[in-house]
Coordinates of N, CA, C and O in Angstrom, one line a residue:
M22 N -56.7 60.9 -50.1 CA -55.4 61.1 -50.7 C -54.5 61.8 -49.7 O -54.8 62.9 -49.2
N23 N -53.4 61.2 -49.3 CA -52.5 61.9 -48.3 C -51.7 63.0 -49.0 O -51.7 63.1 -50.3
R24 N -51.0 63.8 -48.3 CA -50.2 64.9 -48.8 C -49.2 64.5 -49.9 O -49.0 65.2 -50.9
H25 N -48.5 63.4 -49.6 CA -47.4 63.0 -50.5 C -48.0 62.5 -51.8 O -47.5 62.9 -52.9
T26 N -49.1 61.8 -51.7 CA -49.8 61.3 -52.9 C -50.3 62.5 -53.7 O -50.2 62.5 -55.0
A27 N -50.9 63.4 -53.1 CA -51.4 64.6 -53.7 C -50.3 65.4 -54.4 O -50.5 65.9 -55.6
W28 N -49.2 65.5 -53.7 CA -48.0 66.2 -54.3 C -47.6 65.5 -55.6 O -47.3 66.1 -56.6
K29 N -47.4 64.2 -55.5 CA -47.0 63.4 -56.7 C -47.9 63.6 -57.9 O -47.5 63.7 -59.0
H30 N -49.2 63.6 -57.6 CA -50.2 63.7 -58.6 C -50.1 65.1 -59.3 O -50.1 65.2 -60.5
R31 N -50.0 66.1 -58.5 CA -49.9 67.5 -59.0 C -48.6 67.6 -59.8 O -48.5 68.2 -60.9
K32 N -47.5 67.1 -59.3 CA -46.2 67.2 -59.9 C -46.2 66.5 -61.3 O -45.7 67.0 -62.3
R33 N -46.7 65.3 -61.3 CA -46.8 64.5 -62.5 C -47.6 65.2 -63.6 O -47.1 65.3 -64.7
L34 N -48.7 65.8 -63.2 CA -49.5 66.5 -64.2 C -48.8 67.7 -64.7 O -48.8 68.0 -65.9
A35 N -48.1 68.5 -63.8 CA -47.4 69.7 -64.2 C -46.2 69.3 -65.2 O -46.1 69.9 -66.2
L36 N -45.5 68.3 -64.8 CA -44.4 67.9 -65.7 C -44.9 67.3 -67.0 O -44.3 67.7 -68.1
F37 N -46.0 66.6 -67.0 CA -46.6 66.0 -68.2 C -46.9 67.2 -69.2 O -46.6 67.1 -70.4
H38 N -47.6 68.2 -68.7 CA -48.0 69.3 -69.5 C -46.8 70.2 -69.9 O -46.7 70.7 -71.1
D39 N -45.8 70.4 -69.0 CA -44.6 71.2 -69.3 C -43.8 70.6 -70.4 O -43.1 71.3 -71.1
Q40 N -43.8 69.3 -70.5 CA -43.0 68.6 -71.5 C -43.8 68.2 -72.8 O -43.5 67.3 -73.5
D41 N -44.9 68.9 -73.0 CA -45.8 68.7 -74.1 C -46.3 67.3 -74.2 O -46.4 66.7 -75.3
E42 N -46.5 66.7 -73.0 CA -47.0 65.3 -72.9 C -46.1 64.2 -73.5 O -46.5 63.1 -73.8
R43 N -44.8 64.6 -73.6 CA -43.8 63.6 -74.1 C -42.8 63.2 -73.0 O -42.5 64.0 -72.2
C44 N -42.3 62.0 -73.1 CA -41.3 61.5 -72.2 C -40.0 62.3 -72.4 O -39.6 62.6 -73.5
F45 N -39.5 62.7 -71.2 CA -38.2 63.5 -71.2 C -37.1 62.8 -71.9 O -36.3 63.4 -72.6
W46 N -37.0 61.5 -71.8 CA -35.9 60.7 -72.3 C -36.1 60.3 -73.8 O -35.2 60.5 -74.6
C47 N -37.2 59.7 -74.2 CA -37.4 59.2 -75.5 C -38.3 60.1 -76.4 O -38.3 59.9 -77.6
R48 N -39.0 61.1 -75.8 CA -39.8 62.0 -76.5 C -41.1 61.4 -77.1 O -41.8 62.1 -77.9
V49 N -41.4 60.2 -76.8 CA -42.6 59.6 -77.2 C -43.8 60.1 -76.4 O -43.7 60.3 -75.2
P50 N -45.0 60.3 -77.1 CA -46.1 60.8 -76.3 C -46.5 59.8 -75.2 O -46.5 58.6 -75.4
M51 N -46.9 60.4 -74.0 CA -47.2 59.6 -72.9 C -48.7 59.6 -72.7 O -49.4 60.5 -73.3
V52 N -49.2 58.8 -71.8 CA -50.6 58.7 -71.4 C -50.8 58.9 -69.9 O -49.9 58.6 -69.2
L53 N -51.9 59.4 -69.5 CA -52.2 59.6 -68.1 C -53.3 58.6 -67.5 O -53.4 58.4 -66.3
N54 N -54.0 58.0 -68.4 CA -55.2 57.2 -68.0 C -55.0 55.7 -68.0 O -56.0 55.0 -67.6
D55 N -53.9 55.2 -68.3 CA -53.7 53.7 -68.3 C -52.4 53.3 -67.6 O -51.3 53.3 -68.2
T56 N -52.5 53.0 -66.3 CA -51.3 52.7 -65.5 C -50.6 51.5 -65.9 O -49.5 51.3 -65.5
T57 N -51.2 50.6 -66.8 CA -50.5 49.4 -67.2 C -49.8 49.6 -68.5 O -49.0 48.8 -68.9
S58 N -49.9 50.8 -69.1 CA -49.2 51.1 -70.4 C -47.7 51.4 -70.2 O -47.4 52.1 -69.2
P59 N -46.9 51.0 -71.1 CA -45.5 51.4 -71.0 C -45.3 52.9 -71.2 O -44.2 53.4 -71.0
L60 N -46.3 53.5 -71.7 CA -46.3 54.9 -72.0 C -46.9 55.8 -70.9 O -47.1 57.0 -71.1
Y61 N -47.3 55.1 -69.8 CA -47.9 55.9 -68.7 C -46.9 56.9 -68.1 O -45.7 56.6 -67.9
C62 N -47.3 58.1 -67.8 CA -46.5 59.1 -67.3 C -46.1 58.9 -65.9 O -47.0 58.7 -65.0
T63 N -44.8 58.9 -65.6 CA -44.3 58.7 -64.2 C -43.4 59.9 -63.9 O -42.9 60.6 -64.8
I64 N -43.0 60.0 -62.6 CA -42.0 61.0 -62.2 C -40.7 60.3 -62.1 O -40.6 59.2 -61.4
D65 N -39.7 60.8 -62.7 CA -38.3 60.2 -62.7 C -37.4 61.2 -62.0 O -37.5 62.4 -62.3
H66 N -36.5 60.7 -61.2 CA -35.5 61.6 -60.6 C -34.3 61.7 -61.6 O -33.9 60.7 -62.1
I67 N -33.9 62.9 -61.9 CA -32.8 63.1 -62.9 C -31.6 62.4 -62.3 O -30.9 61.6 -63.1
Y68 N -31.2 62.6 -61.1 CA -30.2 61.9 -60.4 C -30.9 60.9 -59.5 O -31.7 61.3 -58.7
P69 N -30.6 59.6 -59.6 CA -31.2 58.6 -58.8 C -31.0 58.9 -57.3 O -30.1 59.5 -56.9
R70 N -32.0 58.4 -56.5 CA -31.8 58.5 -55.0 C -30.5 57.8 -54.7 O -30.1 56.8 -55.2
G71 N -29.8 58.5 -53.7 CA -28.5 58.0 -53.3 C -27.4 58.6 -54.0 O -26.2 58.4 -53.6
D72 N -27.6 59.2 -55.2 CA -26.5 59.9 -55.9 C -26.1 61.1 -55.2 O -27.0 62.0 -54.9
S73 N -24.9 61.3 -54.8 CA -24.4 62.4 -54.0 C -24.6 63.8 -54.7 O -24.8 64.8 -54.1
R74 N -24.7 63.8 -56.1 CA -24.8 65.0 -56.8 C -26.3 65.5 -56.7 O -26.5 66.7 -56.9
R75 N -27.2 64.7 -56.3 CA -28.6 65.1 -56.2 C -28.8 66.2 -55.2 O -29.5 67.2 -55.5
S76 N -28.1 66.2 -54.1 CA -28.3 67.2 -53.1 C -27.6 68.5 -53.4 O -27.9 69.6 -52.9
K77 N -26.6 68.5 -54.4 CA -25.9 69.6 -54.8 C -26.6 70.4 -55.9 O -26.1 71.5 -56.3
W78 N -27.6 69.8 -56.5 CA -28.2 70.4 -57.7 C -29.4 71.3 -57.2 O -30.5 71.0 -57.5
L79 N -29.1 72.3 -56.5 CA -30.1 73.1 -55.8 C -31.0 74.0 -56.7 O -32.2 74.1 -56.5
N80 N -30.4 74.6 -57.8 CA -31.2 75.5 -58.6 C -31.7 74.9 -59.9 O -32.1 75.6 -60.8
E81 N -31.6 73.6 -60.0 CA -32.1 72.9 -61.3 C -33.2 72.0 -60.9 O -33.4 71.6 -59.8
P82 N -34.0 71.6 -62.0 CA -35.1 70.6 -61.7 C -34.5 69.3 -61.2 O -33.4 68.9 -61.7
K83 N -35.2 68.7 -60.3 CA -34.8 67.4 -59.8 C -35.6 66.2 -60.4 O -35.2 65.1 -60.3
H84 N -36.7 66.6 -61.0 CA -37.6 65.5 -61.6 C -38.0 65.8 -63.0 O -38.0 67.0 -63.4
V85 N -38.3 64.8 -63.8 CA -38.8 64.9 -65.1 C -40.0 63.9 -65.3 O -40.1 63.0 -64.5
A86 N -40.8 64.1 -66.2 CA -41.9 63.2 -66.6 C -41.2 62.2 -67.5 O -40.6 62.6 -68.5
A87 N -41.4 60.9 -67.2 CA -40.8 59.8 -68.1 C -41.9 58.7 -68.3 O -42.6 58.5 -67.3
C88 N -41.9 58.1 -69.4 CA -42.8 57.0 -69.6 C -42.3 55.9 -68.7 O -41.2 55.8 -68.3
T89 N -43.3 55.0 -68.4 CA -42.9 53.9 -67.5 C -41.8 53.1 -68.0 O -40.9 52.6 -67.3
H90 N -41.8 52.9 -69.4 CA -40.7 52.0 -69.9 C -39.3 52.7 -69.7 O -38.4 52.0 -69.2
C91 N -39.2 53.9 -70.0 CA -37.9 54.6 -69.8 C -37.5 54.6 -68.3 O -36.4 54.4 -67.9
N92 N -38.5 54.9 -67.4 CA -38.2 55.0 -66.0 C -37.8 53.7 -65.4 O -36.8 53.6 -64.7
N93 N -38.5 52.6 -65.8 CA -38.1 51.3 -65.4 C -36.8 50.8 -66.0 O -36.0 50.2 -65.3
T94 N -36.5 51.1 -67.2 CA -35.3 50.7 -67.9 C -34.1 51.5 -67.2 O -33.1 50.9 -67.0
R95 N -34.3 52.7 -67.0 CA -33.3 53.5 -66.4 C -33.0 53.1 -64.9 O -31.8 52.9 -64.5
S96 N -34.0 52.9 -64.1 CA -33.9 52.5 -62.7 C -32.9 53.4 -62.0 O -33.0 54.6 -62.0
D97 N -31.9 52.8 -61.5 CA -30.8 53.5 -60.8 C -29.6 53.7 -61.6 O -28.5 53.9 -61.1
T98 N -29.7 53.5 -62.9 CA -28.6 53.7 -63.8 C -28.1 55.2 -63.7 O -28.9 56.1 -63.8
P99 N -26.8 55.4 -63.6 CA -26.3 56.8 -63.6 C -26.7 57.5 -64.8 O -26.8 57.0 -65.9
L100 N -27.0 58.8 -64.7 CA -27.5 59.6 -65.8 C -26.6 59.5 -67.0 O -27.1 59.3 -68.1
E101 N -25.3 59.7 -66.8 CA -24.4 59.7 -68.0 C -24.5 58.3 -68.7 O -24.4 58.3 -70.0
T102 N -24.6 57.2 -68.0 CA -24.6 55.9 -68.6 C -25.9 55.8 -69.4 O -26.0 55.3 -70.5
F103 N -27.0 56.2 -68.8 CA -28.3 56.1 -69.4 C -28.4 56.9 -70.7 O -28.9 56.4 -71.7
L104 N -27.8 58.1 -70.7 CA -27.9 58.9 -71.9 C -27.2 58.3 -73.0 O -27.5 58.6 -74.2
T105 N -26.2 57.5 -72.8 CA -25.4 56.9 -73.9 C -26.2 55.7 -74.5 O -25.8 55.2 -75.5
T106 N -27.2 55.2 -73.8 CA -27.9 54.0 -74.2 C -29.2 54.3 -74.9 O -29.8 53.4 -75.5
I107 N -29.7 55.6 -74.9 CA -31.0 55.9 -75.6 C -30.7 56.6 -76.9 O -29.7 57.3 -77.0
S108 N -31.7 56.4 -77.7 CA -31.6 57.1 -79.0 C -32.5 58.3 -79.0 O -33.6 58.2 -78.5
T109 N -32.1 59.4 -79.7 CA -33.0 60.5 -79.7 C -33.6 60.7 -81.1 O -34.3 61.7 -81.4
A110 N -33.4 59.7 -82.0 CA -34.0 59.8 -83.3 C -35.2 58.9 -83.4 O -35.1 57.7 -83.4
F111 N -36.4 59.5 -83.3 CA -37.7 58.8 -83.3 C -38.6 59.2 -84.4 O -38.5 60.4 -84.8
S112 N -39.3 58.3 -84.9 CA -40.4 58.6 -85.9 C -41.7 58.2 -85.2 O -41.9 57.0 -84.8
W113 N -42.6 59.2 -85.0 CA -43.8 58.9 -84.3 C -45.0 58.7 -85.2 O -45.9 58.1 -84.9
V114 N -45.0 59.4 -86.4 CA -46.1 59.3 -87.3 C -45.8 58.6 -88.6 O -44.8 59.0 -89.2
L115 N -46.5 57.6 -88.9 CA -46.3 56.8 -90.1 C -46.9 57.6 -91.3 O -47.8 58.5 -91.1
P116 N -46.6 57.3 -92.5 CA -47.2 58.0 -93.7 C -48.7 58.0 -93.7 O -49.3 58.9 -94.2
N117 N -49.3 56.9 -93.1 CA -50.8 56.9 -93.1 C -51.4 57.7 -91.9 O -52.6 57.6 -91.7
G118 N -50.5 58.3 -91.2 CA -51.0 59.1 -90.1 C -51.1 58.4 -88.7 O -51.4 59.0 -87.7
E119 N -50.8 57.1 -88.7 CA -50.9 56.4 -87.4 C -49.6 56.6 -86.6 O -48.5 56.8 -87.1
L120 N -49.8 56.6 -85.3 CA -48.7 56.7 -84.3 C -47.9 55.5 -84.3 O -48.4 54.4 -84.2
A121 N -46.6 55.6 -84.4 CA -45.6 54.5 -84.4 C -44.8 54.6 -83.1 O -44.2 55.6 -82.9
L122 N -44.8 53.6 -82.3 CA -44.0 53.5 -81.1 C -42.6 53.2 -81.4 O -42.3 52.3 -82.3
H123 N -41.7 53.7 -80.7 CA -40.3 53.4 -80.9 C -40.1 51.9 -80.5 O -40.8 51.5 -79.5
P124 N -39.3 51.1 -81.2 CA -39.2 49.7 -80.8 C -38.9 49.4 -79.4 O -39.3 48.4 -78.9
H125 N -38.2 50.3 -78.6 CA -38.0 49.9 -77.2 C -39.2 50.0 -76.4 O -39.2 49.6 -75.2
H126 N -40.3 50.5 -76.9 CA -41.6 50.5 -76.1 C -42.4 49.2 -76.5 O -43.5 49.1 -76.0
M127 N -41.9 48.4 -77.3 CA -42.8 47.3 -77.8 C -42.4 45.9 -77.1 O -43.0 44.9 -77.4
G128 N -41.4 45.9 -76.4 CA -41.0 44.5 -75.9 C -40.2 44.6 -74.7 O -40.2 44.4 -73.6

């Protein structure tokens, strides 16, 4: 494992635990063990690469843990635009106790 890969692994784990194992954007619980899952934990840049504000944001976090679905959906979308497209009202547990995924994680 090279230094960059090791850094990414440590960063992803730290963010995952710091955020109570939930996606920063949709708050749905994420997983670490299935890279094919839309709920797999990834590192997302708060401001996308190339955004001039990124270098000016010195004393704030630059990364968050995001599920693969949100990270891929967001891609290089500006932060303000993305925030207007996501919903923060989620139901995770059904009355029978089963976990319910938000519809945007299902298709």
